[in-house]
Amino acid sequence: MVQVTLEVNGKRVSHEAPARMHLGDFLRDQARLTGTHLGCEHGVCGACTVLVDGAPVRSCISFAVACEGRQVTTIEGYDADPVMQRLRAAFTRHHALQCGYCTPGMLATSRDIVLRLPDADESRVRVELSGNLCRCTGYMGIVAAVMSVLADLKAQPDAAVQALRAAQAQGRGAAPVAEKPVAFAGFTPTMASPAETTASATAGSADSAATPTPTAAAPADKKAGRGSQIDGGFQVPFPAAEVWAFMVDLPALASCLPGASIESHEGDRVKGKVAIKFGPMAAAFNGAARLERDDAAMRAVFRGAGQDSLSQSRANGDITYQLEALSPTETRVNVNLLYSLQGPLAQFSRSGLVQDFVRRMIADFGNNVTARLRQPAGQGEPLAQASFNPTAMFFSVLWARIKRWFGRGD
């Protein structure tokens, strides 16, 4: 046994410990600071990351005795830190945590990125975070949170953060110590909308780009990093007013979306399913969505959320469409899809091939709208669902991409 003395979160901590006790165990068992989480205990997952003299360190493979006399900051010690205040708010805003087990280490690494790499782009942030593993979020919200803090600091520099950056460059980047403990402020309960509380969404499988969930007057939030974004559109040989009347008729709209079906419809809210099959990926998202519309601007946003019953993956997103009258008999429908996936299917969400697939879905959706407007269903006659051939679409998208590769000489 040896006497180990550290400065932990601004306080002197001294305990006897085995010479080979790791810092993570010392913090949890001796200092009783259990916010530091031990995961793999091999230095791989990053959940145990803490700051030692301001630099991120894996506490599960660092000996406590090797940190004698040094400054250690754990997740409990950031109350006065201006960077962590921003990161905590950003993690909440961008839904960057689920079970929370990786979060203490993820925040420590994110703080280091913000201080050390003020000009980092998304690619660099992903590389820097690659040593911190998360099995819940799909990482998009985490990356979005870090990118938003970097962007805010670039737009409006903070003197306190600048001072920390200068100290970090000199090896003195420890978090500031609060003069007195910050009182717990509690939480303010809010009522979630039905689309948010329902486990899934018809268009809520907004990930399948054709689930119509437009929001009306309020534009979709396009903040960088919120998720994957795809722009597309199509032209319809009909007057804008006629196309708009069709585009806000949810049952008619869903009938043009391959794989979509509505189970219940009340006003501008729907519940239903969107089934997707693309190569190795197959999912059926059940959920709910709502349509928000601006009739004057002929603009709508379809917001939804859904869950795949097989993989338990969750999708949420906004599909925004804006009508543009090209002539008295020609209308352009501009479509913007902003979506995110969480769970096993998240690995597919940023694939270039999948994004080509989504654009093809948008184009086929436009063709179905045109066909439906040319031959509207009779009075009281149910609308037939658009057919969908996943194999044909898969090879069509793949062949288009191959031709593009060879066309560019890649």
PDB file of C-alpha atoms in Angstrom, residues 133-287:
ATOM      1  CA  LEU A 133     -17.172   4.239 -28.232  1.00  0.00           C
ATOM      2  CA  CYS A 134     -20.948   4.544 -27.946  1.00  0.00           C
ATOM      3  CA  ARG A 135     -23.415   1.709 -28.532  1.00  0.00           C
ATOM      4  CA  CYS A 136     -26.553   3.880 -28.479  1.00  0.00           C
ATOM      5  CA  THR A 137     -26.505   7.091 -30.457  1.00  0.00           C
ATOM      6  CA  GLY A 138     -24.944   6.391 -33.825  1.00  0.00           C
ATOM      7  CA  TYR A 139     -22.595   9.335 -33.015  1.00  0.00           C
ATOM      8  CA  MET A 140     -24.432  11.876 -35.199  1.00  0.00           C
ATOM      9  CA  GLY A 141     -25.850  13.820 -32.262  1.00  0.00           C
ATOM     10  CA  ILE A 142     -22.474  13.811 -30.501  1.00  0.00           C
ATOM     11  CA  VAL A 143     -20.658  15.124 -33.566  1.00  0.00           C
ATOM     12  CA  ALA A 144     -23.414  17.691 -34.100  1.00  0.00           C
ATOM     13  CA  ALA A 145     -23.054  18.922 -30.517  1.00  0.00           C
ATOM     14  CA  VAL A 146     -19.287  19.406 -30.807  1.00  0.00           C
ATOM     15  CA  MET A 147     -19.614  21.082 -34.210  1.00  0.00           C
ATOM     16  CA  SER A 148     -22.267  23.470 -32.877  1.00  0.00           C
ATOM     17  CA  VAL A 149     -20.012  24.557 -29.987  1.00  0.00           C
ATOM     18  CA  LEU A 150     -17.094  25.125 -32.377  1.00  0.00           C
ATOM     19  CA  ALA A 151     -19.338  27.118 -34.709  1.00  0.00           C
ATOM     20  CA  ASP A 152     -20.745  29.252 -31.871  1.00  0.00           C
ATOM     21  CA  LEU A 153     -17.262  30.053 -30.558  1.00  0.00           C
ATOM     22  CA  LYS A 154     -16.074  30.964 -34.034  1.00  0.00           C
ATOM     23  CA  ALA A 155     -19.053  33.268 -34.576  1.00  0.00           C
ATOM     24  CA  GLN A 156     -18.852  34.822 -31.092  1.00  0.00           C
ATOM     25  CA  PRO A 157     -15.461  34.305 -29.397  1.00  0.00           C
ATOM     26  CA  ASP A 158     -15.567  33.870 -25.615  1.00  0.00           C
ATOM     27  CA  ALA A 159     -12.713  35.437 -23.619  1.00  0.00           C
ATOM     28  CA  ALA A 160     -12.902  32.716 -20.961  1.00  0.00           C
ATOM     29  CA  VAL A 161     -12.602  29.990 -23.575  1.00  0.00           C
ATOM     30  CA  GLN A 162      -9.763  31.816 -25.313  1.00  0.00           C
ATOM     31  CA  ALA A 163      -7.894  31.948 -22.006  1.00  0.00           C
ATOM     32  CA  LEU A 164      -8.389  28.204 -21.550  1.00  0.00           C
ATOM     33  CA  ARG A 165      -7.097  27.570 -25.069  1.00  0.00           C
ATOM     34  CA  ALA A 166      -3.957  29.555 -24.318  1.00  0.00           C
ATOM     35  CA  ALA A 167      -3.468  27.644 -21.057  1.00  0.00           C
ATOM     36  CA  GLN A 168      -4.067  24.320 -22.831  1.00  0.00           C
ATOM     37  CA  ALA A 169      -1.314  25.150 -25.345  1.00  0.00           C
ATOM     38  CA  GLN A 170       1.056  25.609 -22.385  1.00  0.00           C
ATOM     39  CA  GLY A 171      -0.014  22.357 -20.706  1.00  0.00           C
ATOM     40  CA  ARG A 172      -2.189  24.093 -18.113  1.00  0.00           C
ATOM     41  CA  GLY A 173      -5.686  23.359 -19.405  1.00  0.00           C
ATOM     42  CA  ALA A 174      -7.261  22.080 -16.190  1.00  0.00           C
ATOM     43  CA  ALA A 175     -10.896  22.993 -15.680  1.00  0.00           C
ATOM     44  CA  PRO A 176     -11.532  26.035 -13.465  1.00  0.00           C
ATOM     45  CA  VAL A 177     -12.695  25.210  -9.954  1.00  0.00           C
ATOM     46  CA  ALA A 178     -16.077  26.446  -8.712  1.00  0.00           C
ATOM     47  CA  GLU A 179     -15.815  28.635  -5.597  1.00  0.00           C
ATOM     48  CA  LYS A 180     -18.777  26.812  -4.085  1.00  0.00           C
ATOM     49  CA  PRO A 181     -20.865  23.857  -5.191  1.00  0.00           C
ATOM     50  CA  VAL A 182     -23.543  24.695  -7.717  1.00  0.00           C
ATOM     51  CA  ALA A 183     -27.014  23.966  -6.353  1.00  0.00           C
ATOM     52  CA  PHE A 184     -29.106  21.471  -8.271  1.00  0.00           C
ATOM     53  CA  ALA A 185     -31.608  23.501 -10.287  1.00  0.00           C
ATOM     54  CA  GLY A 186     -34.054  20.711 -11.070  1.00  0.00           C
ATOM     55  CA  PHE A 187     -35.958  20.268 -14.294  1.00  0.00           C
ATOM     56  CA  THR A 188     -38.954  21.956 -15.864  1.00  0.00           C
ATOM     57  CA  PRO A 189     -41.415  19.358 -17.214  1.00  0.00           C
ATOM     58  CA  THR A 190     -42.737  19.945 -20.722  1.00  0.00           C
ATOM     59  CA  MET A 191     -45.467  18.244 -22.688  1.00  0.00           C
ATOM     60  CA  ALA A 192     -44.158  16.398 -25.742  1.00  0.00           C
ATOM     61  CA  SER A 193     -46.145  16.337 -28.964  1.00  0.00           C
ATOM     62  CA  PRO A 194     -47.819  13.085 -30.014  1.00  0.00           C
ATOM     63  CA  ALA A 195     -45.347  12.689 -32.885  1.00  0.00           C
ATOM     64  CA  GLU A 196     -42.467  12.844 -30.411  1.00  0.00           C
ATOM     65  CA  THR A 197     -43.954  10.497 -27.847  1.00  0.00           C
ATOM     66  CA  THR A 198     -45.101   7.841 -30.291  1.00  0.00           C
ATOM     67  CA  ALA A 199     -42.443   5.191 -30.687  1.00  0.00           C
ATOM     68  CA  SER A 200     -42.632   5.392 -34.446  1.00  0.00           C
ATOM     69  CA  ALA A 201     -43.865   7.378 -37.319  1.00  0.00           C
ATOM     70  CA  THR A 202     -45.494   6.733 -40.660  1.00  0.00           C
ATOM     71  CA  ALA A 203     -43.599   9.344 -42.414  1.00  0.00           C
ATOM     72  CA  GLY A 204     -41.642   9.219 -39.257  1.00  0.00           C
ATOM     73  CA  SER A 205     -39.594   6.756 -41.071  1.00  0.00           C
ATOM     74  CA  ALA A 206     -38.508   9.995 -42.466  1.00  0.00           C
ATOM     75  CA  ASP A 207     -35.393   8.062 -43.119  1.00  0.00           C
ATOM     76  CA  SER A 208     -37.173   6.525 -46.041  1.00  0.00           C
ATOM     77  CA  ALA A 209     -37.275   9.922 -47.667  1.00  0.00           C
ATOM     78  CA  ALA A 210     -40.769   9.557 -48.907  1.00  0.00           C
ATOM     79  CA  THR A 211     -42.724   9.799 -45.726  1.00  0.00           C
ATOM     80  CA  PRO A 212     -44.548  13.073 -46.084  1.00  0.00           C
ATOM     81  CA  THR A 213     -44.157  14.978 -42.793  1.00  0.00           C
ATOM     82  CA  PRO A 214     -43.903  18.655 -43.659  1.00  0.00           C
ATOM     83  CA  THR A 215     -44.147  21.482 -41.170  1.00  0.00           C
ATOM     84  CA  ALA A 216     -46.093  24.477 -42.274  1.00  0.00           C
ATOM     85  CA  ALA A 217     -45.042  27.962 -41.516  1.00  0.00           C
ATOM     86  CA  ALA A 218     -41.909  27.130 -39.555  1.00  0.00           C
ATOM     87  CA  PRO A 219     -38.925  26.172 -41.695  1.00  0.00           C
ATOM     88  CA  ALA A 220     -37.139  22.934 -40.944  1.00  0.00           C
ATOM     89  CA  ASP A 221     -34.145  23.270 -38.648  1.00  0.00           C
ATOM     90  CA  LYS A 222     -31.113  22.779 -40.862  1.00  0.00           C
ATOM     91  CA  LYS A 223     -28.430  23.252 -38.248  1.00  0.00           C
ATOM     92  CA  ALA A 224     -25.244  21.515 -39.315  1.00  0.00           C
ATOM     93  CA  GLY A 225     -24.804  18.069 -37.891  1.00  0.00           C
ATOM     94  CA  ARG A 226     -28.390  17.478 -36.822  1.00  0.00           C
ATOM     95  CA  GLY A 227     -28.483  14.497 -39.165  1.00  0.00           C
ATOM     96  CA  SER A 228     -28.129  13.518 -42.792  1.00  0.00           C
ATOM     97  CA  GLN A 229     -29.553  15.959 -45.303  1.00  0.00           C
ATOM     98  CA  ILE A 230     -30.616  15.238 -48.862  1.00  0.00           C
ATOM     99  CA  ASP A 231     -32.000  17.734 -51.384  1.00  0.00           C
ATOM    100  CA  GLY A 232     -34.045  16.727 -54.402  1.00  0.00           C
ATOM    101  CA  GLY A 233     -37.194  17.512 -56.277  1.00  0.00           C
ATOM    102  CA  PHE A 234     -39.339  16.858 -59.318  1.00  0.00           C
ATOM    103  CA  GLN A 235     -41.526  18.657 -61.844  1.00  0.00           C
ATOM    104  CA  VAL A 236     -45.233  18.081 -62.361  1.00  0.00           C
ATOM    105  CA  PRO A 237     -47.151  19.205 -65.494  1.00  0.00           C
ATOM    106  CA  PHE A 238     -50.008  20.744 -63.532  1.00  0.00           C
ATOM    107  CA  PRO A 239     -50.817  24.196 -62.053  1.00  0.00           C
ATOM    108  CA  ALA A 240     -49.270  24.914 -58.658  1.00  0.00           C
ATOM    109  CA  ALA A 241     -52.652  25.294 -56.923  1.00  0.00           C
ATOM    110  CA  GLU A 242     -53.778  21.857 -58.105  1.00  0.00           C
ATOM    111  CA  VAL A 243     -50.491  20.244 -57.085  1.00  0.00           C
ATOM    112  CA  TRP A 244     -50.630  21.927 -53.663  1.00  0.00           C
ATOM    113  CA  ALA A 245     -54.152  20.631 -53.016  1.00  0.00           C
ATOM    114  CA  PHE A 246     -52.878  17.123 -53.729  1.00  0.00           C
ATOM    115  CA  MET A 247     -49.671  17.488 -51.700  1.00  0.00           C
ATOM    116  CA  VAL A 248     -51.538  18.333 -48.487  1.00  0.00           C
ATOM    117  CA  ASP A 249     -53.976  15.432 -48.861  1.00  0.00           C
ATOM    118  CA  LEU A 250     -52.175  12.903 -46.659  1.00  0.00           C
ATOM    119  CA  PRO A 251     -53.945   9.701 -47.825  1.00  0.00           C
ATOM    120  CA  ALA A 252     -53.427  10.671 -51.468  1.00  0.00           C
ATOM    121  CA  LEU A 253     -49.827  11.601 -50.794  1.00  0.00           C
ATOM    122  CA  ALA A 254     -49.083   8.327 -48.973  1.00  0.00           C
ATOM    123  CA  SER A 255     -50.547   6.339 -51.859  1.00  0.00           C
ATOM    124  CA  CYS A 256     -47.773   7.723 -54.069  1.00  0.00           C
ATOM    125  CA  LEU A 257     -45.035   6.684 -51.696  1.00  0.00           C
ATOM    126  CA  PRO A 258     -43.845   3.116 -52.343  1.00  0.00           C
ATOM    127  CA  GLY A 259     -43.953   1.102 -49.152  1.00  0.00           C
ATOM    128  CA  ALA A 260     -46.065   3.596 -47.169  1.00  0.00           C
ATOM    129  CA  SER A 261     -49.458   2.872 -45.653  1.00  0.00           C
ATOM    130  CA  ILE A 262     -51.687   4.932 -43.361  1.00  0.00           C
ATOM    131  CA  GLU A 263     -53.444   3.165 -40.500  1.00  0.00           C
ATOM    132  CA  SER A 264     -55.223   6.192 -39.022  1.00  0.00           C
ATOM    133  CA  HIS A 265     -55.671   9.789 -40.124  1.00  0.00           C
ATOM    134  CA  GLU A 266     -57.012  12.728 -38.155  1.00  0.00           C
ATOM    135  CA  GLY A 267     -56.581  16.238 -39.530  1.00  0.00           C
ATOM    136  CA  ASP A 268     -52.893  16.851 -40.155  1.00  0.00           C
ATOM    137  CA  ARG A 269     -51.748  13.881 -38.063  1.00  0.00           C
ATOM    138  CA  VAL A 270     -51.290  10.326 -39.263  1.00  0.00           C
ATOM    139  CA  LYS A 271     -50.160   6.957 -37.971  1.00  0.00           C
ATOM    140  CA  GLY A 272     -48.916   4.203 -40.194  1.00  0.00           C
ATOM    141  CA  LYS A 273     -45.973   2.302 -41.594  1.00  0.00           C
ATOM    142  CA  VAL A 274     -43.199   2.719 -44.134  1.00  0.00           C
ATOM    143  CA  ALA A 275     -41.516  -0.472 -45.343  1.00  0.00           C
ATOM    144  CA  ILE A 276     -38.037  -0.249 -46.905  1.00  0.00           C
ATOM    145  CA  LYS A 277     -35.891  -2.876 -48.576  1.00  0.00           C
ATOM    146  CA  PHE A 278     -32.593  -1.977 -50.174  1.00  0.00           C
ATOM    147  CA  GLY A 279     -29.974  -4.644 -50.693  1.00  0.00           C
ATOM    148  CA  PRO A 280     -29.126  -6.044 -47.253  1.00  0.00           C
ATOM    149  CA  MET A 281     -31.228  -3.436 -45.450  1.00  0.00           C
ATOM    150  CA  ALA A 282     -34.874  -4.173 -44.713  1.00  0.00           C
ATOM    151  CA  ALA A 283     -37.043  -2.336 -42.213  1.00  0.00           C
ATOM    152  CA  ALA A 284     -40.661  -1.493 -41.498  1.00  0.00           C
ATOM    153  CA  PHE A 285     -40.986   1.701 -39.469  1.00  0.00           C
ATOM    154  CA  ASN A 286     -44.210   2.098 -37.512  1.00  0.00           C
ATOM    155  CA  GLY A 287     -44.929   5.528 -36.159  1.00  0.00           C
TER     156      GLY A 287
END
